[in-house]
PDB file of C-alpha atoms in Angstrom:
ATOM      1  CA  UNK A 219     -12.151 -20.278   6.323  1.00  0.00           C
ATOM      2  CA  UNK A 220      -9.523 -21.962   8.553  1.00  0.00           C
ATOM      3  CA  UNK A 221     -10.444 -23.329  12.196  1.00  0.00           C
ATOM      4  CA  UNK A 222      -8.657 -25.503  14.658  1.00  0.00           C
ATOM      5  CA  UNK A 223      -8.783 -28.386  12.916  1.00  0.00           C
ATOM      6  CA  UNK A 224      -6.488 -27.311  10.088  1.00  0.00           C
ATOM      7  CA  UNK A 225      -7.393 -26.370   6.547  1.00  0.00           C
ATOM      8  CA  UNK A 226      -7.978 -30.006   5.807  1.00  0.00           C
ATOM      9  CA  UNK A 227      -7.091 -31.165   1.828  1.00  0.00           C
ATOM     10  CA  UNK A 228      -6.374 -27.521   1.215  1.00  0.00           C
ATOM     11  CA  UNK A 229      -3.198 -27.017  -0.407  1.00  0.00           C
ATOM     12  CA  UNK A 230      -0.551 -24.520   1.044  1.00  0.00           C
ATOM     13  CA  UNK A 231       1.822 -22.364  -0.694  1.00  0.00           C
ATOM     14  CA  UNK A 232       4.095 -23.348   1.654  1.00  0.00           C
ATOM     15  CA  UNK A 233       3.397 -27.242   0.590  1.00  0.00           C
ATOM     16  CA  UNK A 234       3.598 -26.503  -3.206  1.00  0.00           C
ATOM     17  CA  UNK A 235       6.825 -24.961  -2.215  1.00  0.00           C
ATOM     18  CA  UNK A 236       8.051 -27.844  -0.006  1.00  0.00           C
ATOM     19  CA  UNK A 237       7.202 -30.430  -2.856  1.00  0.00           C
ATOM     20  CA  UNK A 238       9.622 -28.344  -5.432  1.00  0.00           C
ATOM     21  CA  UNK A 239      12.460 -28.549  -2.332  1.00  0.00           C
ATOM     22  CA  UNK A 240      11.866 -25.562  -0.486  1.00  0.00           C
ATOM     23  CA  UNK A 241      12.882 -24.623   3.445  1.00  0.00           C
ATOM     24  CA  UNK A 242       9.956 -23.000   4.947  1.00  0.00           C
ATOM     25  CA  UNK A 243       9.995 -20.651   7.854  1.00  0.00           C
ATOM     26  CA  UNK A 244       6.817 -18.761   9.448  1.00  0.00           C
ATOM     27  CA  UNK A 245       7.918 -15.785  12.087  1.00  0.00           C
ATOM     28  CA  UNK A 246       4.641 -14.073  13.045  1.00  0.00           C
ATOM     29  CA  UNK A 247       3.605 -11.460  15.042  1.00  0.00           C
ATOM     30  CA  UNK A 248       0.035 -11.943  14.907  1.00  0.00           C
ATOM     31  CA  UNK A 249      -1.885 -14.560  17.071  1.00  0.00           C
ATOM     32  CA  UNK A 250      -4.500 -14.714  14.570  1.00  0.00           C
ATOM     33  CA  UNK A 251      -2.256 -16.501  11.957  1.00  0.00           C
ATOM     34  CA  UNK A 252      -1.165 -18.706  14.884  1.00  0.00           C
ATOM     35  CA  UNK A 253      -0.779 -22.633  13.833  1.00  0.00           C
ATOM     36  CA  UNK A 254      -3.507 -23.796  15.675  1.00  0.00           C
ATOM     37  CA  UNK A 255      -6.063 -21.638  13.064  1.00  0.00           C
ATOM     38  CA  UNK A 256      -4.080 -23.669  10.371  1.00  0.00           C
ATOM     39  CA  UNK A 257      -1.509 -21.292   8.938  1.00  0.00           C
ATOM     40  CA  UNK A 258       1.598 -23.763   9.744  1.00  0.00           C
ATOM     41  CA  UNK A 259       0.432 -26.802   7.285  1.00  0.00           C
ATOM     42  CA  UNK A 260       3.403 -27.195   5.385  1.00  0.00           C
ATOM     43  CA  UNK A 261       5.911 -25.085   6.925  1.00  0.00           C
ATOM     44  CA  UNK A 262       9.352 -26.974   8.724  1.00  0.00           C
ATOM     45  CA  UNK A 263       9.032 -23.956  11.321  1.00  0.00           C
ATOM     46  CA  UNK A 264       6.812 -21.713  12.289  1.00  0.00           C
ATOM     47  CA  UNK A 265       6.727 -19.557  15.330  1.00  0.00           C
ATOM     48  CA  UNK A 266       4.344 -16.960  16.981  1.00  0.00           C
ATOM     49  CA  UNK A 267       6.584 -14.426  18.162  1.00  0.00           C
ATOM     50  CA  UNK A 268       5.510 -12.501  21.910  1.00  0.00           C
ATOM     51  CA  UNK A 269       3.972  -9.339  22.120  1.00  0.00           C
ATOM     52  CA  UNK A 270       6.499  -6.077  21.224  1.00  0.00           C
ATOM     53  CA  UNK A 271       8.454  -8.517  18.637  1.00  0.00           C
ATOM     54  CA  UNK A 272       9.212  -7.748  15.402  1.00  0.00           C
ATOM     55  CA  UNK A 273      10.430 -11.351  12.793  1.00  0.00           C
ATOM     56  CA  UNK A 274      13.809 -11.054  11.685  1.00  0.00           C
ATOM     57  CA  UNK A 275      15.842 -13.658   9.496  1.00  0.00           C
ATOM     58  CA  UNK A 276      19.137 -13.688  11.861  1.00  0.00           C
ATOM     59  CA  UNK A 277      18.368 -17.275  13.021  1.00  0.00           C
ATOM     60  CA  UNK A 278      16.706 -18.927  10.149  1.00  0.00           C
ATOM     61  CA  UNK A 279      20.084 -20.759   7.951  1.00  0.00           C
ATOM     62  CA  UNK A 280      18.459 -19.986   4.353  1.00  0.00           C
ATOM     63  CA  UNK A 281      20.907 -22.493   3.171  1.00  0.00           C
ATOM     64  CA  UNK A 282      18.691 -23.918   0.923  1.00  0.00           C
ATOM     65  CA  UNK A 283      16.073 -22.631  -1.600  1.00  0.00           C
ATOM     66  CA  UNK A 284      13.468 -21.162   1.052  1.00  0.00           C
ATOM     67  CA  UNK A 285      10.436 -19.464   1.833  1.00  0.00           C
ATOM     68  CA  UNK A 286       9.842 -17.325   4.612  1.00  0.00           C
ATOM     69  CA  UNK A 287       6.458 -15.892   5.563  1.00  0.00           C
ATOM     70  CA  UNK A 288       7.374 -12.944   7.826  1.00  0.00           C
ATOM     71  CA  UNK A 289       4.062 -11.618   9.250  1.00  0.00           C
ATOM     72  CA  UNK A 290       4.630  -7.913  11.421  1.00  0.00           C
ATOM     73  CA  UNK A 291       2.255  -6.897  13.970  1.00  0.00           C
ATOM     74  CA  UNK A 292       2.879  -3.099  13.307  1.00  0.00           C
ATOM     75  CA  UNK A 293       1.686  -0.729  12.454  1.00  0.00           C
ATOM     76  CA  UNK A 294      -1.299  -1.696  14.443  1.00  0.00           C
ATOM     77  CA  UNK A 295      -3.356  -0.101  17.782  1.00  0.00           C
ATOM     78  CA  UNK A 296      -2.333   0.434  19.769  1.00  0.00           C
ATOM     79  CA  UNK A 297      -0.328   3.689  17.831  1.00  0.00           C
ATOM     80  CA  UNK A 298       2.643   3.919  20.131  1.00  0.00           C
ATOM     81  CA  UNK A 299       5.674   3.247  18.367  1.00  0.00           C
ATOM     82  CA  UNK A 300       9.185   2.982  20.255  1.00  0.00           C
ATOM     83  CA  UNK A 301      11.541   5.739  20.639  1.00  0.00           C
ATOM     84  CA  UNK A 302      12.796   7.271  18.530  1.00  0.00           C
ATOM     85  CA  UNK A 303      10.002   7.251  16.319  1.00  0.00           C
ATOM     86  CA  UNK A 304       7.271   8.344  19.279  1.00  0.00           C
ATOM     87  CA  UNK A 305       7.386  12.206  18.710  1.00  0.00           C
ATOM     88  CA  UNK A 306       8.662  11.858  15.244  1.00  0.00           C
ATOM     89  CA  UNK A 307       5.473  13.503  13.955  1.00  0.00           C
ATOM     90  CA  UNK A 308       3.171  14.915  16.486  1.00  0.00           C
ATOM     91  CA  UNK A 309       2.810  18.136  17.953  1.00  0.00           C
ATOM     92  CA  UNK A 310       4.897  18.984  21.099  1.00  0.00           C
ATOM     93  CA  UNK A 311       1.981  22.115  21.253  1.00  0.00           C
ATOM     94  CA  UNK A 312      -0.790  19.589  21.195  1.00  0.00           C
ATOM     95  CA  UNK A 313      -2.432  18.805  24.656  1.00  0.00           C
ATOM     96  CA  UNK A 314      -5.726  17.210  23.370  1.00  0.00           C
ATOM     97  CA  UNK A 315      -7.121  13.714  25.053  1.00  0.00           C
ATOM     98  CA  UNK A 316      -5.877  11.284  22.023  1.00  0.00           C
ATOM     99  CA  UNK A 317      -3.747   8.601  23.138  1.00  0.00           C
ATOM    100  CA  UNK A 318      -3.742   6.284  20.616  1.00  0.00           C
ATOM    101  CA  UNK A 319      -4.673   3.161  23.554  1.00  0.00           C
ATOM    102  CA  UNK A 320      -7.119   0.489  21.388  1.00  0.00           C
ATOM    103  CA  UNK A 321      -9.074   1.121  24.032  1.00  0.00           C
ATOM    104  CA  UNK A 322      -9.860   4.911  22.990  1.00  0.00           C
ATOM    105  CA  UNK A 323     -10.139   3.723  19.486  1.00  0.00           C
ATOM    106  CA  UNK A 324     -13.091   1.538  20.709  1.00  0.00           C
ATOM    107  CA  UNK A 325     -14.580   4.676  22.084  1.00  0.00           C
ATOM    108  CA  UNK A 326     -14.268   6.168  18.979  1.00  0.00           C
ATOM    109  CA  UNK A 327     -15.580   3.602  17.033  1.00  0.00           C
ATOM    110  CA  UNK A 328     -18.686   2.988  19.474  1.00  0.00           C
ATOM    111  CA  UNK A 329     -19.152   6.884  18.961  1.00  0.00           C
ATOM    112  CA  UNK A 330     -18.569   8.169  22.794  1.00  0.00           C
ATOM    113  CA  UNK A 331     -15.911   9.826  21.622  1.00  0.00           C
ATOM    114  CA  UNK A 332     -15.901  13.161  19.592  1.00  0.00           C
ATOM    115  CA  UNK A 333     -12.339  14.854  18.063  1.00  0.00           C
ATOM    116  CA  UNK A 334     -12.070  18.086  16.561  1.00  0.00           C
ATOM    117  CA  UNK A 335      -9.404  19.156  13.663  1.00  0.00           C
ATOM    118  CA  UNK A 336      -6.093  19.054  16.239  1.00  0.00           C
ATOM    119  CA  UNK A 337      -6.907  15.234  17.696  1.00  0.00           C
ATOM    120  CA  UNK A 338      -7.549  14.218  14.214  1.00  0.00           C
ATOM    121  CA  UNK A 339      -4.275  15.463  13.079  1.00  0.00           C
ATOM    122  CA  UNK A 340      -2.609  13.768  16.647  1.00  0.00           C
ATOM    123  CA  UNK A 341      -4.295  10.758  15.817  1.00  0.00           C
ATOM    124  CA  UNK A 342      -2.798  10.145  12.384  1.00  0.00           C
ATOM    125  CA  UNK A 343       0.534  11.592  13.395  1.00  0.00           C
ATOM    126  CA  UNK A 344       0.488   8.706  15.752  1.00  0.00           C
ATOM    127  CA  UNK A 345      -0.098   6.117  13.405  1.00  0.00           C
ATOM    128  CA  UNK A 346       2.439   7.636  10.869  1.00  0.00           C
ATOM    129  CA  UNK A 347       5.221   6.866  13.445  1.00  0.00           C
ATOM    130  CA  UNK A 348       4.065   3.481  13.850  1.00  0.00           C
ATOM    131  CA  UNK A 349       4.562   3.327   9.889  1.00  0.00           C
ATOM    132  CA  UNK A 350       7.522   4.961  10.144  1.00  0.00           C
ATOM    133  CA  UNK A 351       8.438   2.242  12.742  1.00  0.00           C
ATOM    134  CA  UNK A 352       7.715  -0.701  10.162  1.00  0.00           C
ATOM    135  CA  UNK A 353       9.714   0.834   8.049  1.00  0.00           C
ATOM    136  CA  UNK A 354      12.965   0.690   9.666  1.00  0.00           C
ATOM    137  CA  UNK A 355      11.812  -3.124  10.483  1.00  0.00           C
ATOM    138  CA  UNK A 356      11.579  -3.858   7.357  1.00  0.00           C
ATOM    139  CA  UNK A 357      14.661  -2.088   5.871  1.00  0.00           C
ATOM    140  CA  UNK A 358      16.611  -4.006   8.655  1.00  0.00           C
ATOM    141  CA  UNK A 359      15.608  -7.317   6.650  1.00  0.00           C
ATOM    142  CA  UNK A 360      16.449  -6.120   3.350  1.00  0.00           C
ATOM    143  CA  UNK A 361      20.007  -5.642   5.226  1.00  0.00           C
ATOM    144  CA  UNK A 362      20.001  -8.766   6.253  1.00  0.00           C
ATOM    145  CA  UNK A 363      19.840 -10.234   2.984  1.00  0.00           C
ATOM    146  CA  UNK A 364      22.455  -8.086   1.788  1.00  0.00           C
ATOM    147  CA  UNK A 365      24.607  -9.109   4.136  1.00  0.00           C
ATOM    148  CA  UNK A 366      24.021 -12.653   3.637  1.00  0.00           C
ATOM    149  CA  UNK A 367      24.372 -12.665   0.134  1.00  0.00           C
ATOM    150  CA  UNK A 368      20.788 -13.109  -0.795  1.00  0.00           C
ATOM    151  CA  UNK A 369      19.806 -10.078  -1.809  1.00  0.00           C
ATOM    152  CA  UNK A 370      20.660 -10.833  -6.000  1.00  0.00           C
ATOM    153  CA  UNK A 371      18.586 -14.277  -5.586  1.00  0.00           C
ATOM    154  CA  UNK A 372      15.638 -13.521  -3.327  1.00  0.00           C
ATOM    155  CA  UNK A 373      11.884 -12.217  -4.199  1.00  0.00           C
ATOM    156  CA  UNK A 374      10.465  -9.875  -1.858  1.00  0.00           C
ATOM    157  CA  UNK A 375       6.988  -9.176  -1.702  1.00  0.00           C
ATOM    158  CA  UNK A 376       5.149  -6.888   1.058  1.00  0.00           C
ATOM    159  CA  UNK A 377       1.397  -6.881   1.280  1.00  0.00           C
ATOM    160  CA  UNK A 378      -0.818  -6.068   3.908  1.00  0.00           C
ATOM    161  CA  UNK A 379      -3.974  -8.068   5.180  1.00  0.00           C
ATOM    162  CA  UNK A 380      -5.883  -4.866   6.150  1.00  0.00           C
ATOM    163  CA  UNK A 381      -5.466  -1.210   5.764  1.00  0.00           C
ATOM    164  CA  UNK A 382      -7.066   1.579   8.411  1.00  0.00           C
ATOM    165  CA  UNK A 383      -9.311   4.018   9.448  1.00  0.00           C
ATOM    166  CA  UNK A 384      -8.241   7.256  10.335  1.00  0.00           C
ATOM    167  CA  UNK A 385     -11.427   9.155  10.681  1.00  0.00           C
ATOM    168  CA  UNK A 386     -12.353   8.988   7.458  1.00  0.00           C
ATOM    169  CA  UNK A 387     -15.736   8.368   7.972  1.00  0.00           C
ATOM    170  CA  UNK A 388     -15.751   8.577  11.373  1.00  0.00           C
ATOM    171  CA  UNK A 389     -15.202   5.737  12.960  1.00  0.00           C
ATOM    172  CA  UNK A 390     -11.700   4.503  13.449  1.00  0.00           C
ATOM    173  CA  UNK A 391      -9.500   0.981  13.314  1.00  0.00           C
ATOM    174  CA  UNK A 392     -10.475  -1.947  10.639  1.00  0.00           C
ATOM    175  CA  UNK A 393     -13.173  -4.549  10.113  1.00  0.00           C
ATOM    176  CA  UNK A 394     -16.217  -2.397  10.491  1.00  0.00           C
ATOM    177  CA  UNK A 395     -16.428  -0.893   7.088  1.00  0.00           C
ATOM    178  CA  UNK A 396     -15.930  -1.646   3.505  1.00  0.00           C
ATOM    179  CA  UNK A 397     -14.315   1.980   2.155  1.00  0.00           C
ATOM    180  CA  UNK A 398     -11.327   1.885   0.400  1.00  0.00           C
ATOM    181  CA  UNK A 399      -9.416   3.019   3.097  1.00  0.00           C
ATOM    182  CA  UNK A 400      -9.909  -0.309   4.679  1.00  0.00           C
ATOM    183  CA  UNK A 401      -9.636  -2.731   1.288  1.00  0.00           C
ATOM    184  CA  UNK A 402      -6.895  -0.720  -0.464  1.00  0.00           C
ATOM    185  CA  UNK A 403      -2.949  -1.845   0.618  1.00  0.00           C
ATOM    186  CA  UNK A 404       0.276  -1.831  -0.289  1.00  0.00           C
ATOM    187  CA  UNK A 405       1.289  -4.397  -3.134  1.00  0.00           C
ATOM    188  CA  UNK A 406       5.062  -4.786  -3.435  1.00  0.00           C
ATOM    189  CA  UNK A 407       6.954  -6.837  -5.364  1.00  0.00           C
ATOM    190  CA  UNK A 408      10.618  -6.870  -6.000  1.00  0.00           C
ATOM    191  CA  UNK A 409      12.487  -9.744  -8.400  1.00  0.00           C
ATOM    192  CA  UNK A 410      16.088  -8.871  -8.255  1.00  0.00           C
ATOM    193  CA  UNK A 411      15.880 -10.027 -12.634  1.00  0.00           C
ATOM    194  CA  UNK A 412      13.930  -7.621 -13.648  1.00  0.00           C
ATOM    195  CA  UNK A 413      16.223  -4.038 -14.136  1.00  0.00           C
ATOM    196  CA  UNK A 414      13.947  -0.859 -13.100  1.00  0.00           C
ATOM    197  CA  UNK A 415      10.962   0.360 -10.831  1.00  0.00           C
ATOM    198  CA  UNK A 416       7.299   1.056 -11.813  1.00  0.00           C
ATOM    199  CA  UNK A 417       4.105   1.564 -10.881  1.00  0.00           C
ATOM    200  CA  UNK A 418       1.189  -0.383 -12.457  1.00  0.00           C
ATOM    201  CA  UNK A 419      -2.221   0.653 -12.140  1.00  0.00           C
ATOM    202  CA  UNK A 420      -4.790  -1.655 -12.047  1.00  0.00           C
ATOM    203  CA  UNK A 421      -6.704  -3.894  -9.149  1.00  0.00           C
ATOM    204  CA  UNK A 422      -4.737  -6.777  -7.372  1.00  0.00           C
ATOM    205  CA  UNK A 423      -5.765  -9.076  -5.156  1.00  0.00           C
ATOM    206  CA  UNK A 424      -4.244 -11.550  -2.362  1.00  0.00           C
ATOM    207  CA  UNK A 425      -5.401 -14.093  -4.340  1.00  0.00           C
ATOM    208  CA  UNK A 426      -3.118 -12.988  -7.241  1.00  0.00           C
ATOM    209  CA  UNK A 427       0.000 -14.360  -4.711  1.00  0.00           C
ATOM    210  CA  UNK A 428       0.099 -17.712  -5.225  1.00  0.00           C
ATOM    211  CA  UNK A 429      -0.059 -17.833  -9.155  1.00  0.00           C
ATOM    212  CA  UNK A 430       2.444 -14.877  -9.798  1.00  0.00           C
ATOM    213  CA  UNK A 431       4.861 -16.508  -6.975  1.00  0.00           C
ATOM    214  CA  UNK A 432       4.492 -19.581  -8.449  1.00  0.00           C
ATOM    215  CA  UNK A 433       5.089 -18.617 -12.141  1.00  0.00           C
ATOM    216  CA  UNK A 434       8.132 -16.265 -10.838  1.00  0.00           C
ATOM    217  CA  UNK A 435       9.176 -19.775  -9.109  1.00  0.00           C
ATOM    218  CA  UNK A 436       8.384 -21.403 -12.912  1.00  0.00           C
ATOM    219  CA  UNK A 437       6.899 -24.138 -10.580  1.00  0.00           C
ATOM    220  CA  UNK A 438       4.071 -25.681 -12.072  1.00  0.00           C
ATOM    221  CA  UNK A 439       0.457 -25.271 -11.200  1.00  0.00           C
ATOM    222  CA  UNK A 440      -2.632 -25.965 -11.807  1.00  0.00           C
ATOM    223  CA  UNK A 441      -4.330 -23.426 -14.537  1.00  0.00           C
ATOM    224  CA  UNK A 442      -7.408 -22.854 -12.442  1.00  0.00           C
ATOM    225  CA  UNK A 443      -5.940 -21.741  -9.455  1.00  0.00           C
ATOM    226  CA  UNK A 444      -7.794 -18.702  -7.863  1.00  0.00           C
ATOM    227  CA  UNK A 445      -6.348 -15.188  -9.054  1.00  0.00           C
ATOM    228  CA  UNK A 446      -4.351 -14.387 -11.929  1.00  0.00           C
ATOM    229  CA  UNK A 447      -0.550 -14.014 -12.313  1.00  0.00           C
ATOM    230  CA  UNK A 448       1.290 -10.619 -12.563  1.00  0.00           C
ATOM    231  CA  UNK A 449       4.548 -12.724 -12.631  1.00  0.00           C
ATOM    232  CA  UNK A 450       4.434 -11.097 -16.961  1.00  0.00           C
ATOM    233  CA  UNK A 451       4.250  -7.637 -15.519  1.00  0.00           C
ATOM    234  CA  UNK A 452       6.387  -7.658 -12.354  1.00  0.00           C
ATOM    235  CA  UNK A 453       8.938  -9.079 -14.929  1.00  0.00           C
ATOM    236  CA  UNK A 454       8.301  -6.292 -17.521  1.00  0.00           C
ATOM    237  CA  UNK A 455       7.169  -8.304 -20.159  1.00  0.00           C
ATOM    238  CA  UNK A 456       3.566  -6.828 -20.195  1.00  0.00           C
ATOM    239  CA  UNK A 457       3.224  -3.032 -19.291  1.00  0.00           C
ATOM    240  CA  UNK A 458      -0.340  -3.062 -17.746  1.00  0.00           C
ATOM    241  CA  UNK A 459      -2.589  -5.508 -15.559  1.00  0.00           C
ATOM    242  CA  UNK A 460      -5.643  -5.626 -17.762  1.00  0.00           C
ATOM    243  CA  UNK A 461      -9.010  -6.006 -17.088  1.00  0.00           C
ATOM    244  CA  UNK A 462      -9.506  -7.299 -13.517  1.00  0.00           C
ATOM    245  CA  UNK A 463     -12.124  -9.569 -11.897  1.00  0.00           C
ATOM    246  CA  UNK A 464     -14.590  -8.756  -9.660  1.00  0.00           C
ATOM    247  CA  UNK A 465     -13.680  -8.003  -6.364  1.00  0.00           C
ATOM    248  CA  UNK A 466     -15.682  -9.491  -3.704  1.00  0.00           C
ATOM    249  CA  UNK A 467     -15.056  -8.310   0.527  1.00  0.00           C
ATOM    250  CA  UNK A 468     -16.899  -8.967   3.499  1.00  0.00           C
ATOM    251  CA  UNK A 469     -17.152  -7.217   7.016  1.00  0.00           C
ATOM    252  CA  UNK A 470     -18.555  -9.619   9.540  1.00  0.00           C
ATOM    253  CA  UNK A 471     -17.411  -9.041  12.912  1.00  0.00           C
ATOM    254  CA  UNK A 472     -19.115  -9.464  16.555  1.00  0.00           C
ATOM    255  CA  UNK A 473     -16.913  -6.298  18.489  1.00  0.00           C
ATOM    256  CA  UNK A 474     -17.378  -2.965  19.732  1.00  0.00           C
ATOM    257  CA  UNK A 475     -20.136  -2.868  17.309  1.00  0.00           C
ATOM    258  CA  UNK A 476     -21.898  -5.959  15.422  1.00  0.00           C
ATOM    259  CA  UNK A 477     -21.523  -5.376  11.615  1.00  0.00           C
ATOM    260  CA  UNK A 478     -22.070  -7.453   8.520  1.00  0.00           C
ATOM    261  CA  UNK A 479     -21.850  -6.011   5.262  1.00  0.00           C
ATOM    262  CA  UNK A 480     -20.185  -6.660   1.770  1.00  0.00           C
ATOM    263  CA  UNK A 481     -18.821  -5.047  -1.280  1.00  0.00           C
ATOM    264  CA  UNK A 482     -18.253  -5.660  -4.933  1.00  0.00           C
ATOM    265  CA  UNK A 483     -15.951  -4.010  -7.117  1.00  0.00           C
ATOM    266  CA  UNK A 484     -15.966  -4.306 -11.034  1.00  0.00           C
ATOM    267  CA  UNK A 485     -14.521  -2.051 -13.525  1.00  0.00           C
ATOM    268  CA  UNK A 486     -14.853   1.966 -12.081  1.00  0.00           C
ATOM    269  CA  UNK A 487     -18.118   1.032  -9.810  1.00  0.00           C
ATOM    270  CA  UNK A 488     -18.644  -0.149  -6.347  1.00  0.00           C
ATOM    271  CA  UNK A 489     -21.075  -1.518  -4.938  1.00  0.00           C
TER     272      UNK A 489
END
């Protein structure tokens, strides 16, 4: 939990980083990560871009060793991405009331508002071309490093905090339920040493960042830190994850509707 007055003794990636002579740069996108919740102990920068702005690396001088915690707003309600990526995937034929405003989605979620089969399908083409969106924002960084030279010394990792719901159970946005639809994300790593592409199945978690960063950094850590390192695997060195621990979420949020709930995963069950 992190609050205004800082996270206290906690100790920062970005700090471990600093002490091993890092640069550290936050751009976010999010006011929730904001410094005054805590998330800037330990960074040199760290800036909370305005609305409709995506982080880029054009200004930062990456001179030096560094660190930059990039944090994108999209894809996120509400689903309406720029041209030319705003009819990429919807229906010209479709004349249905879904907009994609948040405040629609609240609607949804607060069940006032009922969609057949077409505003379904309008309401995930919608947030498909707010993916698609992301995506060129996030190739246009990979350019960057290429460009600067970076791109054969530089780990890139993209996670997200939250996935979505589409319907699925019908309700809509994140932080209501605990499906998988809302717990499962993306987990990308790339470490220009090691020489091909996989996929490894198994269960990851965010805590799993800090170790695997920090053994892919061959910084030293302490053994107990929280998570275990995939630094073995993303290098190719072991083939599978193993046997996971158990996965623990909560839902506790005061919104559109007041919900409290939590999950445990461990092994093939869920409870």
């Amino acid at each position: 939990m992190v609050g205004h007055d800082g996270l206290g003794e906690k100790t920062t990636l970005a700090e471990i980083l600093e002490g091993a002579g890092y640069e550290n740069y936050g751009i976010v996108g999010n006011p929730n990560v904001s410094p005054r919740f805590g998330f800037g102990q330990g960074f040199d920068t760290y800036e909370v871009l305005p609305d409709n702005t995506s982080p880029d690396l054009s200004d930062l001088p990456l001179d030096e060793p560094f660190f930059a915690y990039l944090h994108f707003m999209e894809p996120h309600s509400p689903y309406r991405a720029p041209k030319p990526y705003d009819d990429l995937f919807t229906d010209p034929q479709y004349s249905g009331p879904v907009d994609g405003s948040h405040g629609q989605l609240d609607r949804i979620v607060a069940g006032k508002l009922s969609l057949d089969d077409a505003d379904k399908g309008h309401l995930v083409a919608l947030y498909d071309q707010e993916i698609r969106n992301f995506d060129e924002q996030f190739g246009e960084l990979l350019d960057q490093l290429d460009e600067r030279g970076l791109s054969d010394r530089t780990i890139v990792v993209l996670v997200s905090d939250h996935g979505e719901e589409l319907l699925d159970h019908g309700s809509a946005l994140h932080g209501y339920t605990l499906y998988e639809e809302q717990l499962h994300v993306p987990f990308v790593i790339h470490d220009p040493r090691s020489d091909r592409s996989r996929v490894i199945r198994g269960r990851t978690q965010h805590v799993d960042l800090l170790p695997t960063l920090l053994d892919l950094l061959d910084i030293e850590h302490k053994a107990d830190l929280p998570g275990r390192s995939l630094a073995e695997t993303v290098t190719g060195q072991e083939t599978e994850l193993g046997d996971s621990a158990p996965v623990f979420a909560l839902a506790s949020l005061k919104a559109v509707r007041t919900v409290k709930g939590y999950s445990l995963l461990m092994d093939d069950w869920k409870w």
